[in-house]
Amino acid sequence: MTTETTQVYRVWIKASPERIWAAITDPEWTSRYAYASPADYELKPGGSYRSMATQEMKDFAKANGFEVPDVIVDGEVIEADPPRRLVQTWRMLMDPGTAAEPFTTLTYEIEEAKMQPGVHKLTVTHELTGAPQTAAMVAGTEDDGAGGGWAWILSDLKTLVETGSSLAGR
């Protein structure tokens, strides 16, 4: 598993930049793909960001002898330029190891794809300096129980935006 200090992920999506932006920032969308965690953004510099635990996450944790906090990821908006660019800090609070690490920086960039009209490239850059546990978690792998990380999240976001249904059928 990679624990690089900068991880970059790209996906091409056949949708408008406004629709992709909504899928990233609107809790109605974020609760429908990947880990189904509703995201709450205050889309202005200095604004807050929170991603909330679902009841399914809480039930799973309880059944396995641990607890998950209500807020599983938090941060602050650094830059918001809808529907093209979002820069924020990001800290995973789901376990004590990642919660103890410093905030990382996450950048979303939505650009028109040169190869095909109506297709947009979404690039996610995650700066993870000083956060090796978070880096391992977001790199993801199904093999070690870490989940799919950013690759899974972006694959599911793309599927939902293009088809109206997530990989899990939400």
PDB file of C-alpha atoms in Angstrom:
ATOM      1  CA  MET A   1       0.000   0.000   0.000  1.00  0.00           C
ATOM      2  CA  THR A   2       1.297   3.420  -0.894  1.00  0.00           C
ATOM      3  CA  THR A   3       1.719   6.122   1.710  1.00  0.00           C
ATOM      4  CA  GLU A   4       3.017   8.842  -0.614  1.00  0.00           C
ATOM      5  CA  THR A   5       2.766  12.371   0.737  1.00  0.00           C
ATOM      6  CA  THR A   6       0.924  13.502  -2.409  1.00  0.00           C
ATOM      7  CA  GLN A   7      -1.710  11.300  -3.989  1.00  0.00           C
ATOM      8  CA  VAL A   8      -3.392  12.299  -7.260  1.00  0.00           C
ATOM      9  CA  TYR A   9      -6.530  10.673  -8.666  1.00  0.00           C
ATOM     10  CA  ARG A  10      -8.323  11.476 -11.940  1.00  0.00           C
ATOM     11  CA  VAL A  11     -11.600  10.436 -13.429  1.00  0.00           C
ATOM     12  CA  TRP A  12     -13.402  11.586 -16.581  1.00  0.00           C
ATOM     13  CA  ILE A  13     -17.130  12.146 -16.173  1.00  0.00           C
ATOM     14  CA  LYS A  14     -19.753  12.744 -18.850  1.00  0.00           C
ATOM     15  CA  ALA A  15     -21.561  15.558 -17.042  1.00  0.00           C
ATOM     16  CA  SER A  16     -21.539  19.301 -16.593  1.00  0.00           C
ATOM     17  CA  PRO A  17     -19.108  20.857 -14.119  1.00  0.00           C
ATOM     18  CA  GLU A  18     -22.108  22.079 -12.093  1.00  0.00           C
ATOM     19  CA  ARG A  19     -23.414  18.528 -11.693  1.00  0.00           C
ATOM     20  CA  ILE A  20     -19.970  17.245 -10.657  1.00  0.00           C
ATOM     21  CA  TRP A  21     -19.563  20.147  -8.199  1.00  0.00           C
ATOM     22  CA  ALA A  22     -22.954  19.314  -6.653  1.00  0.00           C
ATOM     23  CA  ALA A  23     -21.932  15.649  -6.323  1.00  0.00           C
ATOM     24  CA  ILE A  24     -18.869  16.752  -4.333  1.00  0.00           C
ATOM     25  CA  THR A  25     -20.455  19.433  -2.137  1.00  0.00           C
ATOM     26  CA  ASP A  26     -24.176  18.717  -1.723  1.00  0.00           C
ATOM     27  CA  PRO A  27     -25.191  16.317   1.103  1.00  0.00           C
ATOM     28  CA  GLU A  28     -28.105  15.065  -1.031  1.00  0.00           C
ATOM     29  CA  TRP A  29     -25.478  13.745  -3.448  1.00  0.00           C
ATOM     30  CA  THR A  30     -22.701  12.735  -1.026  1.00  0.00           C
ATOM     31  CA  SER A  31     -25.085  10.517   0.906  1.00  0.00           C
ATOM     32  CA  ARG A  32     -25.714   8.475  -2.265  1.00  0.00           C
ATOM     33  CA  TYR A  33     -22.237   7.243  -3.245  1.00  0.00           C
ATOM     34  CA  ALA A  34     -19.038   5.751  -1.800  1.00  0.00           C
ATOM     35  CA  TYR A  35     -19.360   5.528   1.983  1.00  0.00           C
ATOM     36  CA  ALA A  36     -22.714   7.397   1.881  1.00  0.00           C
ATOM     37  CA  SER A  37     -21.516  10.000   4.377  1.00  0.00           C
ATOM     38  CA  PRO A  38     -23.400  13.275   4.057  1.00  0.00           C
ATOM     39  CA  ALA A  39     -20.949  16.167   3.626  1.00  0.00           C
ATOM     40  CA  ASP A  40     -21.696  19.615   4.992  1.00  0.00           C
ATOM     41  CA  TYR A  41     -19.763  22.500   3.416  1.00  0.00           C
ATOM     42  CA  GLU A  42     -19.742  26.173   4.226  1.00  0.00           C
ATOM     43  CA  LEU A  43     -18.425  27.117   0.773  1.00  0.00           C
ATOM     44  CA  LYS A  44     -16.326  30.188   1.566  1.00  0.00           C
ATOM     45  CA  PRO A  45     -12.731  30.664   2.703  1.00  0.00           C
ATOM     46  CA  GLY A  46     -12.602  29.820   6.403  1.00  0.00           C
ATOM     47  CA  GLY A  47     -15.888  27.901   6.146  1.00  0.00           C
ATOM     48  CA  SER A  48     -16.301  24.555   7.851  1.00  0.00           C
ATOM     49  CA  TYR A  49     -16.426  21.093   6.322  1.00  0.00           C
ATOM     50  CA  ARG A  50     -17.828  18.004   8.035  1.00  0.00           C
ATOM     51  CA  SER A  51     -18.671  14.520   6.895  1.00  0.00           C
ATOM     52  CA  MET A  52     -21.090  12.652   9.126  1.00  0.00           C
ATOM     53  CA  ALA A  53     -21.228   8.995  10.150  1.00  0.00           C
ATOM     54  CA  THR A  54     -24.203   7.061   8.868  1.00  0.00           C
ATOM     55  CA  GLN A  55     -26.314   4.813  11.066  1.00  0.00           C
ATOM     56  CA  GLU A  56     -24.947   1.860   9.098  1.00  0.00           C
ATOM     57  CA  MET A  57     -21.390   2.880  10.094  1.00  0.00           C
ATOM     58  CA  LYS A  58     -22.392   3.245  13.730  1.00  0.00           C
ATOM     59  CA  ASP A  59     -24.161  -0.124  13.748  1.00  0.00           C
ATOM     60  CA  PHE A  60     -21.158  -1.851  12.129  1.00  0.00           C
ATOM     61  CA  ALA A  61     -18.780  -0.291  14.658  1.00  0.00           C
ATOM     62  CA  LYS A  62     -20.953  -1.262  17.613  1.00  0.00           C
ATOM     63  CA  ALA A  63     -21.256  -4.855  16.360  1.00  0.00           C
ATOM     64  CA  ASN A  64     -17.446  -4.981  16.133  1.00  0.00           C
ATOM     65  CA  GLY A  65     -16.757  -3.526  19.578  1.00  0.00           C
ATOM     66  CA  PHE A  66     -15.825   0.054  18.819  1.00  0.00           C
ATOM     67  CA  GLU A  67     -17.498   3.413  18.328  1.00  0.00           C
ATOM     68  CA  VAL A  68     -17.525   5.843  15.437  1.00  0.00           C
ATOM     69  CA  PRO A  69     -17.914   9.567  16.187  1.00  0.00           C
ATOM     70  CA  ASP A  70     -20.783  11.529  14.642  1.00  0.00           C
ATOM     71  CA  VAL A  71     -18.311  13.633  12.626  1.00  0.00           C
ATOM     72  CA  ILE A  72     -15.962  11.270  10.792  1.00  0.00           C
ATOM     73  CA  VAL A  73     -14.045  13.840   8.724  1.00  0.00           C
ATOM     74  CA  ASP A  74     -13.623  17.558   9.355  1.00  0.00           C
ATOM     75  CA  GLY A  75     -11.770  20.487   7.876  1.00  0.00           C
ATOM     76  CA  GLU A  76     -11.901  24.037   6.633  1.00  0.00           C
ATOM     77  CA  VAL A  77     -12.531  25.490   3.194  1.00  0.00           C
ATOM     78  CA  ILE A  78      -9.467  27.340   1.894  1.00  0.00           C
ATOM     79  CA  GLU A  79     -10.748  28.210  -1.579  1.00  0.00           C
ATOM     80  CA  ALA A  80     -14.117  27.712  -3.281  1.00  0.00           C
ATOM     81  CA  ASP A  81     -14.519  28.610  -6.955  1.00  0.00           C
ATOM     82  CA  PRO A  82     -17.713  26.836  -8.063  1.00  0.00           C
ATOM     83  CA  PRO A  83     -17.882  24.792 -10.224  1.00  0.00           C
ATOM     84  CA  ARG A  84     -14.174  24.523 -10.975  1.00  0.00           C
ATOM     85  CA  ARG A  85     -11.994  24.348  -7.852  1.00  0.00           C
ATOM     86  CA  LEU A  86     -12.323  23.498  -4.179  1.00  0.00           C
ATOM     87  CA  VAL A  87      -9.386  23.475  -1.759  1.00  0.00           C
ATOM     88  CA  GLN A  88      -9.884  22.410   1.838  1.00  0.00           C
ATOM     89  CA  THR A  89      -8.165  20.963   4.857  1.00  0.00           C
ATOM     90  CA  TRP A  90      -9.173  17.404   5.713  1.00  0.00           C
ATOM     91  CA  ARG A  91      -8.754  15.227   8.806  1.00  0.00           C
ATOM     92  CA  MET A  92     -10.180  11.733   9.333  1.00  0.00           C
ATOM     93  CA  LEU A  93     -11.612  11.268  12.840  1.00  0.00           C
ATOM     94  CA  MET A  94     -12.804   7.661  12.538  1.00  0.00           C
ATOM     95  CA  ASP A  95      -9.938   6.178  14.503  1.00  0.00           C
ATOM     96  CA  PRO A  96      -7.500   7.581  17.081  1.00  0.00           C
ATOM     97  CA  GLY A  97      -4.455   7.147  14.812  1.00  0.00           C
ATOM     98  CA  THR A  98      -5.716   9.274  11.940  1.00  0.00           C
ATOM     99  CA  ALA A  99      -7.433  11.740  14.292  1.00  0.00           C
ATOM    100  CA  ALA A 100      -4.058  12.445  15.955  1.00  0.00           C
ATOM    101  CA  GLU A 101      -2.411  13.324  12.642  1.00  0.00           C
ATOM    102  CA  PRO A 102      -2.342  16.886  11.301  1.00  0.00           C
ATOM    103  CA  PHE A 103      -4.889  18.257   8.861  1.00  0.00           C
ATOM    104  CA  THR A 104      -4.093  17.369   5.248  1.00  0.00           C
ATOM    105  CA  THR A 105      -4.968  19.413   2.148  1.00  0.00           C
ATOM    106  CA  LEU A 106      -7.455  18.206  -0.434  1.00  0.00           C
ATOM    107  CA  THR A 107      -7.962  19.878  -3.821  1.00  0.00           C
ATOM    108  CA  TYR A 108     -10.735  19.142  -6.320  1.00  0.00           C
ATOM    109  CA  GLU A 109     -10.320  20.521  -9.846  1.00  0.00           C
ATOM    110  CA  ILE A 110     -12.964  20.183 -12.556  1.00  0.00           C
ATOM    111  CA  GLU A 111     -11.782  20.881 -16.118  1.00  0.00           C
ATOM    112  CA  GLU A 112     -13.258  20.369 -19.557  1.00  0.00           C
ATOM    113  CA  ALA A 113     -11.748  17.323 -21.183  1.00  0.00           C
ATOM    114  CA  LYS A 114      -9.974  18.175 -24.417  1.00  0.00           C
ATOM    115  CA  MET A 115     -10.751  14.792 -25.932  1.00  0.00           C
ATOM    116  CA  GLN A 116     -14.555  14.840 -25.834  1.00  0.00           C
ATOM    117  CA  PRO A 117     -17.238  17.556 -25.658  1.00  0.00           C
ATOM    118  CA  GLY A 118     -19.492  17.194 -22.606  1.00  0.00           C
ATOM    119  CA  VAL A 119     -16.850  15.272 -20.661  1.00  0.00           C
ATOM    120  CA  HIS A 120     -15.051  16.818 -17.691  1.00  0.00           C
ATOM    121  CA  LYS A 121     -11.918  15.708 -15.883  1.00  0.00           C
ATOM    122  CA  LEU A 122     -12.096  15.638 -12.093  1.00  0.00           C
ATOM    123  CA  THR A 123      -8.666  15.648 -10.446  1.00  0.00           C
ATOM    124  CA  VAL A 124      -8.343  15.084  -6.715  1.00  0.00           C
ATOM    125  CA  THR A 125      -4.972  15.929  -5.181  1.00  0.00           C
ATOM    126  CA  HIS A 126      -4.470  14.969  -1.544  1.00  0.00           C
ATOM    127  CA  GLU A 127      -1.402  16.433   0.196  1.00  0.00           C
ATOM    128  CA  LEU A 128      -0.671  14.100   3.125  1.00  0.00           C
ATOM    129  CA  THR A 129       2.580  15.378   4.629  1.00  0.00           C
ATOM    130  CA  GLY A 130       2.993  14.157   8.204  1.00  0.00           C
ATOM    131  CA  ALA A 131      -0.065  11.894   8.001  1.00  0.00           C
ATOM    132  CA  PRO A 132       1.101   8.371   7.086  1.00  0.00           C
ATOM    133  CA  GLN A 133      -1.913   6.577   8.572  1.00  0.00           C
ATOM    134  CA  THR A 134      -4.310   8.843   6.698  1.00  0.00           C
ATOM    135  CA  ALA A 135      -2.243   8.364   3.509  1.00  0.00           C
ATOM    136  CA  ALA A 136      -2.538   4.588   3.827  1.00  0.00           C
ATOM    137  CA  MET A 137      -6.278   4.828   4.525  1.00  0.00           C
ATOM    138  CA  VAL A 138      -7.127   7.067   1.557  1.00  0.00           C
ATOM    139  CA  ALA A 139      -4.891   5.046  -0.794  1.00  0.00           C
ATOM    140  CA  GLY A 140      -7.317   2.213  -0.042  1.00  0.00           C
ATOM    141  CA  THR A 141      -7.245  -1.444  -0.831  1.00  0.00           C
ATOM    142  CA  GLU A 142      -9.939  -4.020  -0.528  1.00  0.00           C
ATOM    143  CA  ASP A 143      -7.334  -6.583   0.556  1.00  0.00           C
ATOM    144  CA  ASP A 144      -6.524  -5.179   4.001  1.00  0.00           C
ATOM    145  CA  GLY A 145      -9.912  -3.875   5.089  1.00  0.00           C
ATOM    146  CA  ALA A 146      -9.040  -0.209   4.511  1.00  0.00           C
ATOM    147  CA  GLY A 147     -11.819   0.206   1.990  1.00  0.00           C
ATOM    148  CA  GLY A 148     -11.333   1.530  -1.489  1.00  0.00           C
ATOM    149  CA  GLY A 149     -10.109   5.016  -0.610  1.00  0.00           C
ATOM    150  CA  TRP A 150     -10.204   7.795  -3.191  1.00  0.00           C
ATOM    151  CA  ALA A 151     -10.250   5.363  -6.136  1.00  0.00           C
ATOM    152  CA  TRP A 152     -13.495   3.826  -4.848  1.00  0.00           C
ATOM    153  CA  ILE A 153     -15.054   7.194  -3.986  1.00  0.00           C
ATOM    154  CA  LEU A 154     -14.350   8.685  -7.424  1.00  0.00           C
ATOM    155  CA  SER A 155     -15.459   5.558  -9.289  1.00  0.00           C
ATOM    156  CA  ASP A 156     -18.748   5.599  -7.415  1.00  0.00           C
ATOM    157  CA  LEU A 157     -19.202   9.369  -7.857  1.00  0.00           C
ATOM    158  CA  LYS A 158     -18.712   8.951 -11.623  1.00  0.00           C
ATOM    159  CA  THR A 159     -21.188   6.072 -11.769  1.00  0.00           C
ATOM    160  CA  LEU A 160     -23.823   8.001  -9.820  1.00  0.00           C
ATOM    161  CA  VAL A 161     -23.462  11.214 -11.829  1.00  0.00           C
ATOM    162  CA  GLU A 162     -23.583   9.397 -15.172  1.00  0.00           C
ATOM    163  CA  THR A 163     -26.262   6.801 -14.417  1.00  0.00           C
ATOM    164  CA  GLY A 164     -28.272   8.098 -11.473  1.00  0.00           C
ATOM    165  CA  SER A 165     -27.389   5.029  -9.415  1.00  0.00           C
ATOM    166  CA  SER A 166     -24.283   4.261  -7.332  1.00  0.00           C
ATOM    167  CA  LEU A 167     -22.279   1.041  -7.546  1.00  0.00           C
ATOM    168  CA  ALA A 168     -24.168  -0.087  -4.428  1.00  0.00           C
ATOM    169  CA  GLY A 169     -27.501   0.776  -6.085  1.00  0.00           C
ATOM    170  CA  ARG A 170     -28.277   3.833  -3.941  1.00  0.00           C
TER     171      ARG A 170
END
